[in-house]
Short mmCIF file of C-alpha atoms in Angstrom, two decimals:
data_model
loop_
_atom_site.label_atom_id
_atom_site.label_comp_id
_atom_site.label_asym_id
_atom_site.label_seq_id
_atom_site.Cartn_x
_atom_site.Cartn_y
_atom_site.Cartn_z
CA MET A 1 -19.60 -12.64 19.70
CA MET A 2 -18.69 -15.37 22.16
CA HIS A 3 -21.93 -17.32 21.59
CA ASP A 4 -21.06 -17.51 17.89
CA ILE A 5 -17.63 -18.97 18.50
CA LEU A 6 -16.96 -22.70 18.44
CA ASN A 7 -16.05 -24.08 21.85
CA SER A 8 -12.79 -25.38 20.41
CA GLU A 9 -11.78 -21.83 19.43
CA ARG A 10 -12.09 -20.27 22.87
CA PRO A 11 -8.70 -21.34 24.28
CA ILE A 12 -7.07 -20.33 20.98
CA ILE A 13 -8.62 -16.87 21.12
CA GLU A 14 -7.62 -16.47 24.75
CA LEU A 15 -4.01 -17.34 23.90
CA GLU A 16 -4.02 -15.00 20.88
CA ASN A 17 -5.26 -12.22 23.16
CA LYS A 18 -2.42 -13.01 25.56
CA ILE A 19 0.11 -12.76 22.71
CA ALA A 20 -1.35 -9.40 21.66
CA GLU A 21 -1.10 -8.21 25.26
CA LEU A 22 2.57 -9.27 25.49
CA LYS A 23 3.35 -7.46 22.24
CA LYS A 24 1.73 -4.33 23.59
CA ILE A 25 3.69 -4.55 26.85
CA ALA A 26 6.95 -5.11 24.96
CA LYS A 27 6.33 -2.08 22.76
CA GLU A 28 5.21 0.29 25.51
CA ASN A 29 7.98 -0.65 27.94
CA ALA A 30 10.81 -1.40 25.50
CA VAL A 31 11.08 -4.93 26.89
CA ASP A 32 12.31 -7.88 24.84
CA LEU A 33 9.65 -10.60 25.09
CA THR A 34 10.48 -12.25 21.77
CA ASP A 35 11.12 -15.70 23.24
CA GLU A 36 7.87 -15.72 25.22
CA ILE A 37 5.87 -14.51 22.22
CA ASP A 38 7.47 -17.07 19.87
CA THR A 39 6.74 -19.90 22.32
CA LEU A 40 3.09 -18.90 22.66
CA SER A 41 2.76 -18.38 18.89
CA LYS A 42 4.00 -21.91 18.19
CA LYS A 43 1.58 -23.22 20.79
CA VAL A 44 -1.31 -21.37 19.11
CA GLU A 45 -0.43 -22.83 15.71
CA LYS A 46 -0.36 -26.33 17.14
CA MET A 47 -3.68 -25.77 18.91
CA LYS A 48 -5.22 -24.52 15.67
CA GLN A 49 -4.00 -27.54 13.77
CA ASN A 50 -5.40 -29.94 16.36
CA ALA A 51 -8.71 -28.10 16.69
CA TYR A 52 -9.50 -27.31 13.07
CA GLU A 53 -8.36 -30.55 11.46
CA ASN A 54 -10.57 -32.66 13.70
CA LEU A 55 -13.86 -30.79 13.76
CA THR A 56 -16.90 -32.93 14.53
CA PRO A 57 -19.92 -32.81 12.20
CA TRP A 58 -21.80 -30.72 14.77
CA GLN A 59 -18.93 -28.25 15.03
CA LYS A 60 -19.04 -27.88 11.25
CA VAL A 61 -22.78 -27.23 11.42
CA ARG A 62 -22.13 -24.45 13.92
CA LEU A 63 -19.22 -23.14 11.87
CA VAL A 64 -21.18 -22.71 8.64
CA ARG A 65 -23.93 -20.89 10.54
CA LEU A 66 -21.60 -18.16 11.79
CA GLN A 67 -22.70 -14.72 10.65
CA GLU A 68 -19.06 -13.99 9.83
CA ARG A 69 -18.95 -16.71 7.18
CA PRO A 70 -18.69 -15.28 3.63
CA THR A 71 -21.90 -15.23 1.60
CA SER A 72 -22.56 -15.63 -2.11
CA LEU A 73 -22.27 -11.87 -2.71
CA ASP A 74 -18.93 -11.80 -0.87
CA TYR A 75 -17.52 -14.35 -3.32
CA ILE A 76 -19.22 -12.80 -6.34
CA LYS A 77 -17.64 -9.40 -5.59
CA LYS A 78 -14.18 -10.98 -5.52
CA LEU A 79 -14.59 -13.42 -8.41
CA VAL A 80 -16.80 -11.68 -10.97
CA LYS A 81 -15.91 -8.36 -12.60
CA ASP A 82 -18.56 -5.95 -13.84
CA PHE A 83 -21.27 -7.94 -12.07
CA ILE A 84 -24.80 -6.82 -12.91
CA GLU A 85 -27.48 -8.19 -10.58
CA PHE A 86 -30.87 -9.03 -12.08
CA HIS A 87 -34.12 -8.98 -10.14
CA GLY A 88 -37.55 -10.56 -10.31
CA ASP A 89 -39.11 -13.68 -11.80
CA ARG A 90 -41.54 -11.91 -14.16
CA PHE A 91 -44.43 -13.68 -12.42
CA TYR A 92 -44.70 -12.41 -8.86
CA GLY A 93 -41.74 -10.39 -7.54
CA ASP A 94 -38.13 -10.36 -6.45
CA ASP A 95 -36.79 -12.73 -3.79
CA SER A 96 -33.78 -11.31 -1.92
CA SER A 97 -32.76 -14.72 -0.61
CA ILE A 98 -31.48 -15.63 -4.09
CA VAL A 99 -29.16 -13.28 -5.96
CA GLY A 100 -28.05 -13.63 -9.54
CA GLY A 101 -26.73 -11.85 -12.55
CA ILE A 102 -24.02 -11.72 -15.19
CA GLY A 103 -20.39 -10.67 -15.23
CA ILE A 104 -16.88 -11.58 -16.31
CA PHE A 105 -14.99 -14.40 -14.59
CA GLU A 106 -11.32 -14.45 -15.61
CA GLY A 107 -12.22 -13.14 -19.05
CA ILE A 108 -15.19 -15.50 -19.46
CA PRO A 109 -18.79 -14.16 -19.60
CA ILE A 110 -20.68 -16.05 -16.91
CA THR A 111 -24.03 -16.24 -15.15
CA VAL A 112 -23.73 -16.56 -11.38
CA ILE A 113 -26.56 -17.37 -8.96
CA GLY A 114 -26.53 -18.01 -5.24
CA HIS A 115 -28.47 -18.23 -2.02
CA GLN A 116 -27.91 -15.12 0.07
CA LYS A 117 -27.99 -14.89 3.87
CA GLY A 118 -27.66 -11.70 5.89
CA LYS A 119 -24.77 -10.42 7.98
CA ASP A 120 -26.99 -9.23 10.84
CA THR A 121 -30.57 -9.59 12.05
CA LYS A 122 -31.91 -6.75 9.90
CA GLU A 123 -30.37 -8.11 6.72
CA ASN A 124 -31.34 -11.69 7.59
CA ILE A 125 -34.96 -10.59 7.83
CA LYS A 126 -34.63 -8.93 4.43
CA ARG A 127 -33.02 -12.09 3.00
CA ASN A 128 -35.45 -14.39 4.87
CA PHE A 129 -32.41 -16.07 6.47
CA GLY A 130 -31.40 -17.48 3.08
CA MET A 131 -34.64 -19.46 2.67
CA PRO A 132 -36.06 -18.80 -0.82
CA HIS A 133 -39.68 -18.43 -1.87
CA PRO A 134 -40.86 -19.85 -5.23
CA GLU A 135 -40.12 -16.58 -7.00
CA GLY A 136 -36.46 -16.97 -5.99
CA TYR A 137 -36.19 -20.29 -7.81
CA ARG A 138 -38.10 -18.90 -10.79
CA LYS A 139 -35.69 -15.95 -10.94
CA ALA A 140 -32.79 -18.41 -10.87
CA LEU A 141 -34.34 -20.44 -13.69
CA ARG A 142 -34.95 -17.31 -15.75
CA LEU A 143 -31.27 -16.44 -15.47
CA MET A 144 -30.20 -19.99 -16.32
CA LYS A 145 -32.36 -20.05 -19.46
CA GLN A 146 -30.87 -16.69 -20.43
CA ALA A 147 -27.39 -18.17 -19.93
CA GLU A 148 -28.34 -21.08 -22.18
CA LYS A 149 -29.52 -18.68 -24.90
CA PHE A 150 -26.25 -16.72 -24.88
CA LYS A 151 -24.05 -19.78 -24.25
CA ARG A 152 -22.73 -18.59 -20.88
CA PRO A 153 -21.58 -21.11 -18.24
CA VAL A 154 -23.58 -21.08 -15.01
CA LEU A 155 -21.98 -20.95 -11.55
CA THR A 156 -24.18 -21.44 -8.49
CA PHE A 157 -23.39 -20.95 -4.80
CA ILE A 158 -25.45 -23.04 -2.37
CA ASP A 159 -26.02 -21.75 1.16
CA THR A 160 -29.48 -22.27 2.61
CA PRO A 161 -31.06 -24.01 5.60
CA GLY A 162 -33.80 -25.02 3.15
CA ALA A 163 -36.57 -23.53 1.04
CA TYR A 164 -39.10 -21.43 2.95
CA CYS A 165 -42.05 -23.59 3.99
CA GLY A 166 -44.61 -20.98 5.00
CA PRO A 167 -48.21 -20.92 3.71
CA ASP A 168 -47.52 -18.10 1.22
CA ALA A 169 -44.65 -20.05 -0.35
CA GLU A 170 -46.84 -23.14 -0.68
CA GLU A 171 -49.67 -21.07 -2.17
CA ARG A 172 -47.31 -19.77 -4.85
CA GLY A 173 -46.06 -23.26 -5.74
CA GLN A 174 -42.87 -23.92 -3.81
CA GLY A 175 -42.66 -27.62 -4.68
CA GLU A 176 -43.40 -27.02 -8.36
CA ALA A 177 -40.78 -24.26 -8.59
CA ILE A 178 -38.03 -26.48 -7.15
CA ALA A 179 -39.08 -29.49 -9.24
CA LEU A 180 -39.03 -27.40 -12.42
CA ASN A 181 -35.51 -26.22 -11.62
CA LEU A 182 -34.37 -29.83 -11.19
CA ILE A 183 -35.80 -30.78 -14.57
CA GLU A 184 -34.52 -27.73 -16.43
CA MET A 185 -31.04 -27.82 -14.90
CA SER A 186 -30.70 -31.48 -15.86
CA ARG A 187 -31.14 -30.54 -19.52
CA LEU A 188 -29.72 -27.01 -19.65
CA LYS A 189 -27.52 -26.73 -22.75
CA THR A 190 -24.60 -24.99 -21.08
CA PRO A 191 -22.05 -26.05 -18.41
CA ILE A 192 -23.14 -25.78 -14.76
CA ILE A 193 -20.88 -25.77 -11.70
CA SER A 194 -22.39 -25.79 -8.20
CA ILE A 195 -20.45 -25.04 -5.02
CA VAL A 196 -21.81 -25.56 -1.50
CA ILE A 197 -20.31 -22.65 0.45
CA GLY A 198 -22.22 -23.07 3.70
CA GLU A 199 -25.42 -24.97 4.45
CA GLY A 200 -26.87 -27.20 1.75
CA GLY A 201 -30.33 -27.86 3.06
CA SER A 202 -32.71 -30.31 1.36
CA GLY A 203 -34.70 -29.31 -1.75
CA GLY A 204 -33.86 -25.69 -1.10
CA ALA A 205 -30.27 -26.53 -2.00
CA LEU A 206 -31.13 -28.91 -4.84
CA GLY A 207 -33.02 -26.10 -6.59
CA LEU A 208 -29.59 -24.70 -7.49
CA GLY A 209 -27.63 -27.94 -7.26
CA VAL A 210 -28.14 -30.05 -10.40
CA ALA A 211 -24.85 -29.59 -12.21
CA ASP A 212 -22.02 -31.05 -14.25
CA ARG A 213 -19.70 -30.52 -11.27
CA ILE A 214 -20.73 -30.33 -7.63
CA CYS A 215 -18.20 -29.49 -4.96
CA MET A 216 -18.16 -28.25 -1.38
CA LEU A 217 -16.01 -25.97 0.69
CA GLU A 218 -14.07 -28.00 3.23
CA ASN A 219 -16.27 -27.17 6.24
CA SER A 220 -19.64 -26.89 4.49
CA ILE A 221 -22.53 -29.32 4.97
CA TYR A 222 -25.11 -30.88 2.61
CA SER A 223 -28.09 -32.92 3.79
CA VAL A 224 -31.71 -33.83 3.16
CA ILE A 225 -32.80 -32.20 6.42
CA SER A 226 -31.29 -30.13 9.22
CA PRO A 227 -29.86 -31.95 12.27
CA GLU A 228 -32.60 -30.33 14.37
CA GLY A 229 -35.26 -31.61 11.96
CA LEU A 230 -33.89 -35.14 11.96
CA ALA A 231 -33.66 -35.19 15.75
CA SER A 232 -37.28 -34.05 15.98
CA ILE A 233 -38.41 -36.86 13.67
CA LEU A 234 -36.29 -39.71 15.05
CA TRP A 235 -36.18 -38.88 18.76
CA LYS A 236 -38.94 -36.26 19.14
CA ASP A 237 -36.35 -33.87 20.56
CA ALA A 238 -34.62 -31.12 18.55
CA ALA A 239 -32.13 -30.74 21.40
CA LEU A 240 -30.48 -33.96 20.16
CA ALA A 241 -29.30 -32.21 16.99
CA GLN A 242 -25.66 -32.83 17.84
CA LYS A 243 -26.31 -36.57 17.97
CA ALA A 244 -28.21 -36.37 14.67
CA ALA A 245 -25.36 -34.52 12.95
CA GLY A 246 -23.04 -37.35 13.90
CA VAL A 247 -25.05 -39.95 11.97
CA MET A 248 -26.21 -37.93 8.96
CA LYS A 249 -23.06 -38.08 6.78
CA LEU A 250 -23.46 -34.39 6.00
CA THR A 251 -19.83 -33.25 5.81
CA ALA A 252 -17.91 -32.66 2.60
CA GLN A 253 -15.59 -35.56 3.43
CA ASP A 254 -18.51 -37.96 3.91
CA LEU A 255 -20.22 -36.90 0.70
CA LEU A 256 -17.04 -37.16 -1.36
CA SER A 257 -16.51 -40.71 -0.13
CA LEU A 258 -20.12 -41.55 -1.09
CA GLY A 259 -19.72 -40.11 -4.58
CA ILE A 260 -22.35 -37.41 -4.09
CA ILE A 261 -19.91 -34.57 -4.79
CA ASP A 262 -16.89 -34.31 -7.08
CA ASN A 263 -14.38 -32.36 -5.05
CA ILE A 264 -13.59 -30.45 -1.85
CA ILE A 265 -12.24 -26.90 -1.88
CA LYS A 266 -9.76 -26.10 0.86
CA GLU A 267 -10.58 -23.47 3.49
CA PRO A 268 -8.09 -21.68 5.76
CA PRO A 269 -7.70 -23.04 9.32
CA GLY A 270 -10.76 -22.03 11.31
CA GLY A 271 -13.07 -21.58 8.35
CA ALA A 272 -13.59 -19.43 5.25
CA HIS A 273 -14.24 -16.31 7.32
CA LYS A 274 -10.69 -16.38 8.66
CA ASP A 275 -9.23 -15.59 5.21
CA ILE A 276 -11.76 -14.98 2.45
CA ASN A 277 -9.00 -14.27 -0.11
CA PHE A 278 -7.49 -17.71 0.48
CA THR A 279 -10.88 -19.34 -0.04
CA THR A 280 -11.70 -17.19 -3.07
CA ASP A 281 -8.41 -18.07 -4.76
CA ASN A 282 -9.13 -21.78 -4.26
CA ILE A 283 -12.63 -21.39 -5.69
CA LYS A 284 -11.23 -19.49 -8.67
CA SER A 285 -8.67 -22.20 -9.41
CA TYR A 286 -11.28 -24.96 -9.14
CA VAL A 287 -13.84 -23.25 -11.39
CA LEU A 288 -11.24 -22.36 -14.00
CA ASP A 289 -9.94 -25.93 -14.18
CA GLU A 290 -13.43 -27.37 -14.47
CA LEU A 291 -14.61 -24.89 -17.08
CA LYS A 292 -11.66 -25.82 -19.30
CA GLU A 293 -12.91 -29.41 -19.31
CA LEU A 294 -16.64 -28.64 -19.53
CA VAL A 295 -16.39 -26.49 -22.65
CA LYS A 296 -14.65 -29.27 -24.63
CA PRO A 297 -17.59 -31.65 -25.30
CA ASP A 298 -20.42 -30.68 -27.63
CA THR A 299 -23.88 -30.06 -26.22
CA GLU A 300 -25.10 -33.63 -26.67
CA GLN A 301 -22.05 -35.08 -24.92
CA LEU A 302 -22.39 -32.53 -22.10
CA LEU A 303 -26.02 -33.45 -21.48
CA ASN A 304 -25.37 -37.20 -21.69
CA ARG A 305 -22.57 -36.95 -19.14
CA ARG A 306 -24.71 -34.86 -16.81
CA TYR A 307 -27.58 -37.35 -17.15
CA ASN A 308 -25.31 -40.30 -16.39
CA LYS A 309 -23.76 -38.47 -13.44
CA ILE A 310 -27.19 -37.85 -11.93
CA ARG A 311 -28.32 -41.43 -12.55
CA GLU A 312 -25.25 -42.85 -10.82
CA ILE A 313 -25.79 -40.94 -7.59
CA GLY A 314 -26.92 -43.36 -4.92
CA ILE A 315 -25.94 -46.55 -6.77
CA TRP A 316 -24.51 -49.18 -4.44
CA ALA A 317 -22.49 -52.22 -5.50
#
């Protein structure tokens, strides 16, 4: 839909539609329009390069919120064979905003967990717009402890505006559930890789984000609060979210330069939704390379390195 499209994409889409129209005319009327089509195609490629390589932080915020953007389950289906999804936290119930289970990744048994948004309004309501309740984090922890028991690496996908902050979530111990995940992930005796695939919002993201390796897709964002939330606090006006995004250092490039994350995974021009196979292949290559390194040290070395990595975050010289 047009309201979901970045402003910078509109002239590109209009030109692509024009090219499609010319191709149709050429085919239906047996007219040679090759030169015109080639000229416009080159122009489109140049426009894409200029538009997509210079996205502002606010444009990236809008990009990762597109309903077309691939979700955790989209990547899991392409990366993990024989995936079996597990449900429930064995305390309260099942939270659909976090999915998780076991499967085979390139011949390696693995536990995979991720925030899950919906593709339309109905599914977003079911998934609570990717905002987990406490039982979601407890389900994730149950699966991580199971992975530790059977010596399976853990892969997490982060994509949430933040943990759900309603009264029922607070009554069931939202803060305690996230805090427990932080503690347990910091000392989990198996390798952990976390990838921010969309929005990485506050403690809701951290509940799946303590890892040996943390990386982000090229256009994803990671921050302690949403731009709208920051604008409301600083300037008492959520409408100034675009201004807030510009000062928050929430892009993958910002966070890599600050040492918060370890790497950036390339997306196709225009975002992951433009070519999910391209993005999936890049994720696969990254995870495989990292797993080769993470399985080398013994458990004590793995935990010491993870501890030191966490301690060094935020240190300024």
